[in-house]
CSV table of C-alpha atoms in Angstrom, one decimal:
chain,number,residue,atom,x,y,z
R,1,UNK,CA,17.8,-26.3,-24.9
R,2,UNK,CA,19.6,-24.4,-22.2
R,3,UNK,CA,19.6,-20.6,-22.1
R,4,UNK,CA,22.8,-18.9,-23.2
R,5,UNK,CA,23.7,-15.4,-22.1
R,6,UNK,CA,26.4,-14.1,-24.4
R,7,UNK,CA,25.3,-10.5,-25.1
R,8,UNK,CA,23.8,-7.5,-23.4
R,9,UNK,CA,20.6,-8.2,-25.4
R,10,UNK,CA,20.4,-11.7,-23.9
R,11,UNK,CA,20.6,-10.3,-20.4
R,12,UNK,CA,18.1,-7.5,-21.2
R,13,UNK,CA,15.6,-10.0,-22.6
R,14,UNK,CA,15.9,-12.1,-19.5
R,15,UNK,CA,15.5,-9.0,-17.3
R,16,UNK,CA,12.3,-8.1,-19.1
R,17,UNK,CA,10.9,-11.6,-18.7
R,18,UNK,CA,11.7,-11.5,-14.9
R,19,UNK,CA,10.1,-8.1,-14.6
R,20,UNK,CA,6.9,-9.4,-16.2
R,21,UNK,CA,6.8,-12.4,-13.9
R,22,UNK,CA,7.2,-10.2,-10.8
R,23,UNK,CA,10.8,-11.0,-10.0
R,24,UNK,CA,12.0,-7.4,-9.8
R,25,UNK,CA,15.2,-8.0,-7.9
R,26,UNK,CA,16.3,-10.6,-10.4
R,27,UNK,CA,15.3,-8.3,-13.3
R,28,UNK,CA,17.4,-5.5,-11.9
R,29,UNK,CA,20.5,-7.8,-11.5
R,30,UNK,CA,20.1,-9.0,-15.1
R,31,UNK,CA,19.7,-5.4,-16.2
R,32,UNK,CA,22.8,-4.4,-14.4
R,33,UNK,CA,24.7,-7.1,-16.2
R,34,UNK,CA,23.3,-6.0,-19.5
R,35,UNK,CA,24.4,-2.4,-18.8
R,36,UNK,CA,27.9,-3.6,-17.9
R,37,UNK,CA,28.1,-5.4,-21.2
R,38,UNK,CA,26.9,-2.4,-23.2
R,39,UNK,CA,29.6,-0.3,-24.8
R,40,UNK,CA,27.4,2.8,-25.1
R,41,UNK,CA,27.2,4.7,-21.8
R,42,UNK,CA,23.9,6.3,-22.8
R,43,UNK,CA,22.4,2.9,-23.5
R,44,UNK,CA,23.6,1.6,-20.2
R,45,UNK,CA,21.9,4.5,-18.4
R,46,UNK,CA,18.7,3.9,-20.3
R,47,UNK,CA,18.8,0.2,-19.3
R,48,UNK,CA,19.3,0.9,-15.7
R,49,UNK,CA,16.5,3.5,-15.7
R,50,UNK,CA,14.1,0.9,-17.2
R,51,UNK,CA,14.8,-1.3,-14.2
R,52,UNK,CA,15.1,1.4,-11.5
R,53,UNK,CA,14.6,-0.9,-8.4
R,54,UNK,CA,17.9,-0.9,-6.7
R,55,UNK,CA,19.6,-4.2,-6.0
R,56,UNK,CA,22.0,-5.3,-3.3
R,57,UNK,CA,24.7,-6.0,-5.8
R,58,UNK,CA,28.1,-4.8,-4.7
R,59,UNK,CA,30.8,-3.6,-7.0
R,60,UNK,CA,34.4,-4.8,-6.6
């Protein structure tokens, strides 16, 4: 069954899995997407702090 990413929780779960497997850059990108999809600014900050490695993602 293919993975579906529909919610912030989906992205956050994937980010945690990538972090555990040593893929920190990918974990950070997934965490950034989770934060973007979170309506609570405080929760978005908490998510980004959990994955504090900066990425090379560029904002438009």
